[in-house]
Tab-separated table of C-alpha atoms in Angstrom:
chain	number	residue	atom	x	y	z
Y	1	UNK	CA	96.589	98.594	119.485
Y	2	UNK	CA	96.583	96.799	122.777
Y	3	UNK	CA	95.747	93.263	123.040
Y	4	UNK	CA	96.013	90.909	126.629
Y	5	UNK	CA	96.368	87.321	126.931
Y	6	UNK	CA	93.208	86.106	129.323
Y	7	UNK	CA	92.606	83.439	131.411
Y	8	UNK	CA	89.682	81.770	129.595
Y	9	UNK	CA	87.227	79.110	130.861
Y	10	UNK	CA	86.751	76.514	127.757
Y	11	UNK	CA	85.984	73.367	127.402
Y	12	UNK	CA	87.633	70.219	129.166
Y	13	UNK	CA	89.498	68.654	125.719
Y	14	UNK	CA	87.056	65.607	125.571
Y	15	UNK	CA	83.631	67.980	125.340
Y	16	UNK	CA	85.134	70.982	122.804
Y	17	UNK	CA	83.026	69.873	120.329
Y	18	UNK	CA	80.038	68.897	121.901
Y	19	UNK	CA	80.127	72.427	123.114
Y	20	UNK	CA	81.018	74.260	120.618
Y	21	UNK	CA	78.164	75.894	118.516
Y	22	UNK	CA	77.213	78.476	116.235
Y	23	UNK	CA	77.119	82.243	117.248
Y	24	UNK	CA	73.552	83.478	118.948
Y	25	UNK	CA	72.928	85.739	116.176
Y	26	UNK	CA	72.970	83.452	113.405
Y	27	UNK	CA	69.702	80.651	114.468
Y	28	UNK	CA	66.543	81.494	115.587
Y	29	UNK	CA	64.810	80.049	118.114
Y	30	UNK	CA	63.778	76.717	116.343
Y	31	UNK	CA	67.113	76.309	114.645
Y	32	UNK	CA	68.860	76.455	117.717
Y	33	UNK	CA	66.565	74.227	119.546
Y	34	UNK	CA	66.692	71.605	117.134
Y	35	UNK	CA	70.758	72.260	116.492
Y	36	UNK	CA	71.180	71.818	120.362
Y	37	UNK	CA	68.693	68.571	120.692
Y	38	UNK	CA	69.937	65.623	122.724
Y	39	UNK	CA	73.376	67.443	123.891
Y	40	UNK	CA	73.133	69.308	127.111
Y	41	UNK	CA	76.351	70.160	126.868
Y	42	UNK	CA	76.026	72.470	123.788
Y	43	UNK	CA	76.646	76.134	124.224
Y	44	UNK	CA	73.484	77.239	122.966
Y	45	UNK	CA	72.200	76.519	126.544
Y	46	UNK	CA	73.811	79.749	127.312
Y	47	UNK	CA	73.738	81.741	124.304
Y	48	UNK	CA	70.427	80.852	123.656
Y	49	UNK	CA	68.882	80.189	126.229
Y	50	UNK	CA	65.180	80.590	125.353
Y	51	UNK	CA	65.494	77.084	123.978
Y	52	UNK	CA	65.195	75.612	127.736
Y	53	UNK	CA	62.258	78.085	128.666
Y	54	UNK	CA	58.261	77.752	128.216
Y	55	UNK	CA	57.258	78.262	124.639
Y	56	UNK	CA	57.018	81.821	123.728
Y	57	UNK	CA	59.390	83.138	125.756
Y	58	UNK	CA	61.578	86.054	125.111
Y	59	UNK	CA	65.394	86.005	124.560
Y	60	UNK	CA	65.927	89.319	125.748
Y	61	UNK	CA	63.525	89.029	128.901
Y	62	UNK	CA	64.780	88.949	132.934
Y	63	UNK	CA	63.786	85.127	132.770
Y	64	UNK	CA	66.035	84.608	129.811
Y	65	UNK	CA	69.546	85.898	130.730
Y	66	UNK	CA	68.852	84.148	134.190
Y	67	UNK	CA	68.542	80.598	132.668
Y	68	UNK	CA	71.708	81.988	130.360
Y	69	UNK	CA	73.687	82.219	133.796
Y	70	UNK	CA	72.401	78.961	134.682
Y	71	UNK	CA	73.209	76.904	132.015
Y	72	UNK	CA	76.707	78.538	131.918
Y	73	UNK	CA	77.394	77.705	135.903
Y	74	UNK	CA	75.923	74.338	135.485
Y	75	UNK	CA	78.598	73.716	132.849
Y	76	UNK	CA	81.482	74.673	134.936
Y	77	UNK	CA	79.870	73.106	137.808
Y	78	UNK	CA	80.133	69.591	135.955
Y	79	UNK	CA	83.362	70.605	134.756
Y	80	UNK	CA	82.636	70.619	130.843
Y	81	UNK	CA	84.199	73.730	131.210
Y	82	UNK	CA	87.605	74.525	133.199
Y	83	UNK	CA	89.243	77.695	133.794
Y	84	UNK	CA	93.242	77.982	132.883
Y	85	UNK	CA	95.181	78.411	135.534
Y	86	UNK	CA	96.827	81.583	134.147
Y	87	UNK	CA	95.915	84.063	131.629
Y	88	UNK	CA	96.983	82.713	127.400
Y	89	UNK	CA	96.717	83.131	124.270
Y	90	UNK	CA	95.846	80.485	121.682
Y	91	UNK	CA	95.899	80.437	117.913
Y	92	UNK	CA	92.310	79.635	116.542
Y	93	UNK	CA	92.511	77.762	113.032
Y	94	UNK	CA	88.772	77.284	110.819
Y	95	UNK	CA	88.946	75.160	107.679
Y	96	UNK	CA	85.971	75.179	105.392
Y	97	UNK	CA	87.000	73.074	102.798
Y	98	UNK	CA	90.128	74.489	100.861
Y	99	UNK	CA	90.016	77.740	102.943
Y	100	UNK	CA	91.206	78.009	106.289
Y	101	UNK	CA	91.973	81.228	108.344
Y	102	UNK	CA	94.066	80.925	111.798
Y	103	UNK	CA	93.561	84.466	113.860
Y	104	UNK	CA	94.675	84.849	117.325
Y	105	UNK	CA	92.442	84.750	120.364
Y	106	UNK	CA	93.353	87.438	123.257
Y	107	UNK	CA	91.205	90.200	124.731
Y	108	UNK	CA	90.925	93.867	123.284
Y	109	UNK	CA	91.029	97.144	124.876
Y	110	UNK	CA	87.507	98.861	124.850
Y	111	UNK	CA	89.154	102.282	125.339
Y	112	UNK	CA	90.477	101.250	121.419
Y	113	UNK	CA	86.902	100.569	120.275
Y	114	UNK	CA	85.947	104.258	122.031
Y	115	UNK	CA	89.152	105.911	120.374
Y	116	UNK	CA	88.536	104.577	116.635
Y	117	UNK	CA	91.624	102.126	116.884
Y	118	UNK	CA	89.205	99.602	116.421
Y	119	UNK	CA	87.533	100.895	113.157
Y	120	UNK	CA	83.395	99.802	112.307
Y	121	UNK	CA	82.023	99.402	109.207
Y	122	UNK	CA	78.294	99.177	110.398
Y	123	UNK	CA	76.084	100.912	112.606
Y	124	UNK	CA	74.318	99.177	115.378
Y	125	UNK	CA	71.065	98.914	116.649
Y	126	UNK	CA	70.809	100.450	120.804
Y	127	UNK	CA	68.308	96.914	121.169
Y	128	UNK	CA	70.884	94.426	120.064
Y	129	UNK	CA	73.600	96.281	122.127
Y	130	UNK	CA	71.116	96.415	124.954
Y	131	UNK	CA	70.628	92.671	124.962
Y	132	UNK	CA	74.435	91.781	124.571
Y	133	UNK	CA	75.368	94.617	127.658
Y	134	UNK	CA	73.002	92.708	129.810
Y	135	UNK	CA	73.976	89.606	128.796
Y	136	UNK	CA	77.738	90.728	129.488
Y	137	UNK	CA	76.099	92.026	132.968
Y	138	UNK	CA	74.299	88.871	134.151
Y	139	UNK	CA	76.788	86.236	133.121
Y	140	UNK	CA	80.012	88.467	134.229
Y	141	UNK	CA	80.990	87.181	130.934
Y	142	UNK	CA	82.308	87.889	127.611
Y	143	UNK	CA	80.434	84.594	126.180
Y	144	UNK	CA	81.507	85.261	122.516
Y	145	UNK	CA	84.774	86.459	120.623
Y	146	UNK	CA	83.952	89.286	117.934
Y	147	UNK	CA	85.667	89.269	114.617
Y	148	UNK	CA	88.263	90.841	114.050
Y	149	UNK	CA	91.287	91.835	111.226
Y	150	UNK	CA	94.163	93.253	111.066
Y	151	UNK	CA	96.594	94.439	107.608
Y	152	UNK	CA	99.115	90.913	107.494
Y	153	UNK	CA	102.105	91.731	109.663
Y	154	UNK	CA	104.868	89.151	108.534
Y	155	UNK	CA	106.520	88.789	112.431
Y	156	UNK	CA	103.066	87.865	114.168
Y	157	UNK	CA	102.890	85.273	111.311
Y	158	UNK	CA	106.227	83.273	111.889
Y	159	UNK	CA	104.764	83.481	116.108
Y	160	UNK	CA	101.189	81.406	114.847
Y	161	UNK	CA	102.881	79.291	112.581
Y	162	UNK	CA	105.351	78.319	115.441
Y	163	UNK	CA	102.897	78.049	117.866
Y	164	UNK	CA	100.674	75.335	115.064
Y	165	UNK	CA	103.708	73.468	114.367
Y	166	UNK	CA	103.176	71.484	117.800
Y	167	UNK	CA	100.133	69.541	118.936
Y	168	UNK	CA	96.939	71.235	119.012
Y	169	UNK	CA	94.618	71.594	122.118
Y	170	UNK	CA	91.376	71.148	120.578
Y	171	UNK	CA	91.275	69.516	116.605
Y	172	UNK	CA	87.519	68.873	115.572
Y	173	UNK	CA	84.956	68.985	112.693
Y	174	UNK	CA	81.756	70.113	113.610
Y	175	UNK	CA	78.412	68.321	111.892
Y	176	UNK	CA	78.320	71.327	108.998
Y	177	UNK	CA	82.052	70.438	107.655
Y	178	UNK	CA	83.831	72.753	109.442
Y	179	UNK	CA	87.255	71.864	111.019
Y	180	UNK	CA	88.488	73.929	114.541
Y	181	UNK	CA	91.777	73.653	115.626
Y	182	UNK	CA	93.264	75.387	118.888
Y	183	UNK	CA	96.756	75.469	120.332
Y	184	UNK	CA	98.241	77.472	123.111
Y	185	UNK	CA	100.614	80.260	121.610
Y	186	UNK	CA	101.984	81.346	125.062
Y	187	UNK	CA	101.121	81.567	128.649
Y	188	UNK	CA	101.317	85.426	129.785
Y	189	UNK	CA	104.866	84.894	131.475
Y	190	UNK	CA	106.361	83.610	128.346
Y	191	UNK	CA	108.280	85.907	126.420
Y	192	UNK	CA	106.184	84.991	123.156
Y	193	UNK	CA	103.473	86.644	124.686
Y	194	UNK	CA	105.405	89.974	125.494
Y	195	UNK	CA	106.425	90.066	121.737
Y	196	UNK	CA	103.391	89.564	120.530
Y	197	UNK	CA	101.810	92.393	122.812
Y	198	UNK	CA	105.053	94.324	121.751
Y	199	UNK	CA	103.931	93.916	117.909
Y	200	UNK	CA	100.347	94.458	118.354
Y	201	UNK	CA	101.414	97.954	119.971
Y	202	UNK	CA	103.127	98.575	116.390
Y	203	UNK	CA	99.822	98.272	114.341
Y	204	UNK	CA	97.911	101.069	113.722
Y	205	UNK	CA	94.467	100.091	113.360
Y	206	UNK	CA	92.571	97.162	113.259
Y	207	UNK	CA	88.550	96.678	111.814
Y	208	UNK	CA	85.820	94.676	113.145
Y	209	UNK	CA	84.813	91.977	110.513
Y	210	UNK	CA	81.730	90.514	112.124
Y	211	UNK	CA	80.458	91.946	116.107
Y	212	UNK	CA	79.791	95.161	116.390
Y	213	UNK	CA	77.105	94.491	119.002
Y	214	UNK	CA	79.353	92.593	120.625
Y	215	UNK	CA	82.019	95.162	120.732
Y	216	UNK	CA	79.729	98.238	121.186
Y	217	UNK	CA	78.015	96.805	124.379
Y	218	UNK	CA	81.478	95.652	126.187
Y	219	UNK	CA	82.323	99.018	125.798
Y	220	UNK	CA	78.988	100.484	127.363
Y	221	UNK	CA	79.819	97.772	129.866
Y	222	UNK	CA	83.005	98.889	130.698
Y	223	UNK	CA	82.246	102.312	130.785
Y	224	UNK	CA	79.476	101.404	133.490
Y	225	UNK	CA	82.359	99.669	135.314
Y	226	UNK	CA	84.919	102.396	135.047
Y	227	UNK	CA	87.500	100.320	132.980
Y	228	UNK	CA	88.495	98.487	136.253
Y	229	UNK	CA	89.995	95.272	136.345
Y	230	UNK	CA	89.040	92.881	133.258
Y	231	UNK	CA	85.756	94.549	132.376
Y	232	UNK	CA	88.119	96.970	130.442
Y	233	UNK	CA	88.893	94.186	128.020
Y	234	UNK	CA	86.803	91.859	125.446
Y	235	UNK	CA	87.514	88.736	124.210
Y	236	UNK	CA	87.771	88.336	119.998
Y	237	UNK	CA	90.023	86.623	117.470
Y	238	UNK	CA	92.117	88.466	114.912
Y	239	UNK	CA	92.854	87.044	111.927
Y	240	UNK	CA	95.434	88.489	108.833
Y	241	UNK	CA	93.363	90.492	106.368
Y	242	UNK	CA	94.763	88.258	103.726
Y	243	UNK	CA	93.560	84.986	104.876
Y	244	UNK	CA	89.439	86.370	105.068
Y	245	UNK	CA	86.809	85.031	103.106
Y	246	UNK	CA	83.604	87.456	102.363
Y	247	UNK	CA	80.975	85.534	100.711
Y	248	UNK	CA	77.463	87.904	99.505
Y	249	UNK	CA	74.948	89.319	101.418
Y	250	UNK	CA	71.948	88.497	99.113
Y	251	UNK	CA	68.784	90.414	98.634
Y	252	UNK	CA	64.725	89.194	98.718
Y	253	UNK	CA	61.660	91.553	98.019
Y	254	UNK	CA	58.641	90.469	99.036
Y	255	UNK	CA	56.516	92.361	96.028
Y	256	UNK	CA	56.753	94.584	93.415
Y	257	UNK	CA	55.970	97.409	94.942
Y	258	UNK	CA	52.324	97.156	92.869
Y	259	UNK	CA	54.092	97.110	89.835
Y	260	UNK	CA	53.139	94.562	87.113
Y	261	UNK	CA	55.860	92.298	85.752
Y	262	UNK	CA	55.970	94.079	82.391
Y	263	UNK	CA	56.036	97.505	84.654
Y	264	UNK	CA	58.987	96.164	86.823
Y	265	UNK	CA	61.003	95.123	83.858
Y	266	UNK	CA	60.727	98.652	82.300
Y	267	UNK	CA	62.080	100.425	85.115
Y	268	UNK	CA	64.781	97.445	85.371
Y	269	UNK	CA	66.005	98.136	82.196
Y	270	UNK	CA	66.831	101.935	82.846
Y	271	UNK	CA	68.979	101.126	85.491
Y	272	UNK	CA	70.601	97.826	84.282
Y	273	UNK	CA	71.944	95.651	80.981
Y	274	UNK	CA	69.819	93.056	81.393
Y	275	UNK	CA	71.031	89.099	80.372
Y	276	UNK	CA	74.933	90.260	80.085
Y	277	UNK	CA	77.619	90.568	82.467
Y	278	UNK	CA	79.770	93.489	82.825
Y	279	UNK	CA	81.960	95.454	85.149
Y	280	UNK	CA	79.945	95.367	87.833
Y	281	UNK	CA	77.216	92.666	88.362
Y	282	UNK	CA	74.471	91.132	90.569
Y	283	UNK	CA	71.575	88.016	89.281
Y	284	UNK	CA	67.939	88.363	89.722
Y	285	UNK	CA	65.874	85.684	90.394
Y	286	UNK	CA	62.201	86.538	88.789
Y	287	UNK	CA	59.445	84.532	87.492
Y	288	UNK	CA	61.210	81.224	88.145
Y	289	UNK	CA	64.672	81.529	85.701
Y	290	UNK	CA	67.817	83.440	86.714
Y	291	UNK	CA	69.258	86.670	84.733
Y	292	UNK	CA	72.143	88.817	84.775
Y	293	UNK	CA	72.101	92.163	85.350
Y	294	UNK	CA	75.122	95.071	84.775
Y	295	UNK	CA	75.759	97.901	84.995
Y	296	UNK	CA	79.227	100.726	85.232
Y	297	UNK	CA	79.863	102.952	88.443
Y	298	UNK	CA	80.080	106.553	87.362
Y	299	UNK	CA	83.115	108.300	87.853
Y	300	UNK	CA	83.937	110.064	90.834
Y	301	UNK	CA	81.557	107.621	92.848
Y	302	UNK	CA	82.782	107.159	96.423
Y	303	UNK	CA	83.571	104.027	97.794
Y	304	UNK	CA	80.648	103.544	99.530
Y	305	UNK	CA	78.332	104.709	96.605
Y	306	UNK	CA	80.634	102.217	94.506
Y	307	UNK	CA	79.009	99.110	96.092
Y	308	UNK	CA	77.156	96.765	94.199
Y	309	UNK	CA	74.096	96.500	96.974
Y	310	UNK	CA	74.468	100.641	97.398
Y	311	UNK	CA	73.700	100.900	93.548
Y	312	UNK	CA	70.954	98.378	93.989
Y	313	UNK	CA	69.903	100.108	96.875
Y	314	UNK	CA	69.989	103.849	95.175
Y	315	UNK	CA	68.470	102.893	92.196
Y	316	UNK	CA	65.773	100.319	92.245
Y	317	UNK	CA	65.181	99.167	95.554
Y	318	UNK	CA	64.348	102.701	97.266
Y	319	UNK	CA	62.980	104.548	93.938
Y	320	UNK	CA	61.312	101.601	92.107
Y	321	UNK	CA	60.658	98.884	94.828
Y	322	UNK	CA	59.817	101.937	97.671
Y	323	UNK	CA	62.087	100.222	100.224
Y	324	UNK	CA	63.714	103.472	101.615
Y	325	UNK	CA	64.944	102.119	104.965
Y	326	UNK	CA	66.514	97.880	104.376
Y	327	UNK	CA	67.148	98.157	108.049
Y	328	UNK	CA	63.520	98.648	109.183
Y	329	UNK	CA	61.212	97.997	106.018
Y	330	UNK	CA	59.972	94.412	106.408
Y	331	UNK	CA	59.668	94.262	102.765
Y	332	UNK	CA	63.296	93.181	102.482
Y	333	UNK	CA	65.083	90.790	104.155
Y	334	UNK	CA	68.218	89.176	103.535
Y	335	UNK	CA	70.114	85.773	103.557
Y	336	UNK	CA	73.895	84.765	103.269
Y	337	UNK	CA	75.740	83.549	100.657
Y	338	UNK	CA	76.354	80.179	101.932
Y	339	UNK	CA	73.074	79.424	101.657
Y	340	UNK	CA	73.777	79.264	98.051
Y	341	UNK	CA	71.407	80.169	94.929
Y	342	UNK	CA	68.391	76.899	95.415
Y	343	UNK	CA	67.523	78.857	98.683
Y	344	UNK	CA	66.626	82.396	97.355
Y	345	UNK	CA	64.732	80.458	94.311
Y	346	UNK	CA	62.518	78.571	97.024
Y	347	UNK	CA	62.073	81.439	98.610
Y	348	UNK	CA	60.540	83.204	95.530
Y	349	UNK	CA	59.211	80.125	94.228
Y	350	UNK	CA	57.255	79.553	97.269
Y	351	UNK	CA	55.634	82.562	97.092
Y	352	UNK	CA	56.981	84.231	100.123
Y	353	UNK	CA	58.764	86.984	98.254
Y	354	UNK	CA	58.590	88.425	94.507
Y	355	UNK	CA	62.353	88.626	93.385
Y	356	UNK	CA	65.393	87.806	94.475
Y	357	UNK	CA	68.947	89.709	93.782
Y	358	UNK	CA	72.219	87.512	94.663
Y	359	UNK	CA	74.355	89.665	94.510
Y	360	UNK	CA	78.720	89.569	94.389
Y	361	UNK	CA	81.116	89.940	97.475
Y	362	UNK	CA	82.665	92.878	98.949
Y	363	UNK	CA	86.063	92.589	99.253
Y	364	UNK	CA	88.036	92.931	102.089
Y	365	UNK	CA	90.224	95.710	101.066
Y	366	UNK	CA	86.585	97.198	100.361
Y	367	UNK	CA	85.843	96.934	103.659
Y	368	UNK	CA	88.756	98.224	105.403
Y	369	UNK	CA	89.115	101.049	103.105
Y	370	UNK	CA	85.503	101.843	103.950
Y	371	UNK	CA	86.399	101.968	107.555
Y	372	UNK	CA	89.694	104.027	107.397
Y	373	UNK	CA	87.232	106.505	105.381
Y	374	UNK	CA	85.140	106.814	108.911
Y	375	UNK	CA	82.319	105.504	106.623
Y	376	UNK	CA	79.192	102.963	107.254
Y	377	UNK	CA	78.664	100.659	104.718
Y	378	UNK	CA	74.772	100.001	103.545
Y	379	UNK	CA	73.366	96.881	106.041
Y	380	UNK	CA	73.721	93.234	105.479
Y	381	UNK	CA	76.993	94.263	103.062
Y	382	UNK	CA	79.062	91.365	104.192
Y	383	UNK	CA	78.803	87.815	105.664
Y	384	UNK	CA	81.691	85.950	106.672
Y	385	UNK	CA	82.607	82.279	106.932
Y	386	UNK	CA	83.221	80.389	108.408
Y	387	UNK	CA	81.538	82.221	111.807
Y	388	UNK	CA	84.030	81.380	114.938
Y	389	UNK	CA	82.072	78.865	117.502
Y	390	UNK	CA	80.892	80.072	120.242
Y	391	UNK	CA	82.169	77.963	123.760
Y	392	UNK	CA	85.634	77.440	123.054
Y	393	UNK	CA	86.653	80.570	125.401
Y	394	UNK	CA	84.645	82.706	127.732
Y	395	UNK	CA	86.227	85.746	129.066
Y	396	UNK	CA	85.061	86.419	132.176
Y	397	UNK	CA	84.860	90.179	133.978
């Protein structure tokens, strides 16, 4: 695997945490207008940039990535952000209350991502890489890092742990809890940063956590480029495998698929113990009280078929509810663990949607094994946290 220090532009050490803010793809419109309120120097400007247009306006249209570009010179031009004066890398450490994670920040080879070095657990949507490959195009920018992991490799940990032994660069908590801490690991002459490029080339294969889009459409962009010069490379952070926290990707339906309740609960109970846990388990939220359902994973199930939403999937969403598509059907939609249980009950109890599964984590190991198996897991399988903050590095091409 080949990794490259870069010379980033981030922010001046006073404004990191005024700019720093939550990836693009995790707000809407409204959250991220009212998350970036009163703070011009928050990175949403760019990644969101809708928020500073007329009403209405669309975040993937020609207006759009132009006021993205704007917002992103007018913070260099003001000199929130600085560019280092020589390509680095940095360790990136997130603490969300007794977890924390520290991953490396460098730039990845897109000619790994197009060889299968860089292994994907999803499939992506050609609009979402469409809008991040023109974003990439009209900013000249990689704005932000994807997610990525890597099986723990005992030598690039004593090289981190040296390099957050000394004074960070950046040391904040942002307004949800979350603590960011950044130091410099090594300058590209250093010879830290030729060992760590040295031990990188050792490791076999890494697997994209969380960006896909991200990853899929600096590859179409470097492609377009001819893999000259930087546009070859993307900016993510890589964390240890062991140090990742998955929590669940919960499930809401917005009917019953014109089944009554007695009706729905008859075809539940073919498929699931109902009120007990077992070896494998999810909880449904229905009719305003919470109950367990189990169930066992035949044998000779693949790992993919093995999945707690897969089985929900295969046997009571797509036969029972008639969602036979969760990535299009707009009966379904879907909301992160950290959101916690009280926000799939309002959701139901609101009347918005009929029933609500919360279901349990995939595991890492899951994940990677799921990968190395050239397979796609079902959509909205896993969601990570903490998400890295977008503005602390830009990569540019």
């Amino acid at each position: 695997m080949n990794i490259h220090p870069f010379a980033a532009v981030r922010p001046n050490v006073k404004d990191a945490a005024s700019v720093a803010s939550v990836p693009y793809d995790v707000v809407d419109t409204e959250e991220a207008k009212a998350l970036a309120a009163g703070n011009p120097k928050s990175f949403l400007h760019v990644s969101r940039p809708e928020i500073d247009l007329p009403e209405g306006t669309d975040c993937s249209s020609p207006e759009a990535y132009a006021q993205a570009r704007k917002a992103l010179d007018a913070l260099v031009a003001d000199g929130t952000l600085i560019r280092d004066g020589e390509p680095k890398f940095y360790a990136y450490r997130q603490t969300m209350g007794s977890h924390s994670q520290t991953g490396i920040v460098a730039t990845f080879d897109t000619q790994d991502y197009l060889a299968g070095v860089l292994k994907q657990h999803e499939k992506t949507r050609k609009d979402k890489e469409d809008d991040r490959t023109r974003h990439i195009e009209t900013l000249a920018a990689h704005t932000g890092p994807a997610f990525l992991t890597y099986r723990d490799d005992k030598a690039i940990d004593l090289i981190v742990a040296d390099a957050c032994s000394k004074a960070p660069l950046y040391d904040f908590v942002a307004p949800d809890g979350i603590g960011h801490t950044v130091w410099e690991i090594a300058p590209a002459s250093a010879c830290t940063a030729d060992e760590l490029v040295e031990l990188f080339a050792r490791i076999p294969v890494a697997y994209i956590a969380d960006g896909h889009h991200r990853s899929a459409a600096a590859s179409r962009y470097a492609k377009e480029h001819n893999f000259e010069g930087e546009s070859r490379w993307f900016m993510a952070v890589i964390f240890p495998a062991s140090q990742l926290k998955i929590l669940a990707y919960n499930r809401l339906v917005t009917d019953l698929n014109g089944l009554s309740d007695y009706e729905f609960m008859s075809e539940l109970s073919k498929v699931f113990t109902i009120g007990k846990r077992g070896t494998r388990n999810c909880r449904m939220y229905f009719r305003g009280k919470w109950t367990d359902l189990s169930w066992d994973i035949p044998a000779g199930t693949d790992v993919v078929g093995s999945l707690d939403v897969s089985y929900l999937q295969d046997k009571l969403l797509a036969p029972v509810l008639g969602i036979g598509d969760p990535r299009t059907d707009k009966r379904i939609s879907f909301m992160g663990g950290i959101r916690g249980d009280a926000a799939l009950a309002a959701k139901v109890d609101s009347g918005e949607n009929a029933v609500a599964f919360a279901m349990e984590p995939v595991t890492v190991e899951e994940m990677m094994s799921i990968a190395d198996a050239g397979a796609i897991m079902p959509p909205k399988s896993t969601w990570f946290e903490p998400k890295l903050r977008s503005g602390l590095f830009v990569h540019t091409v």
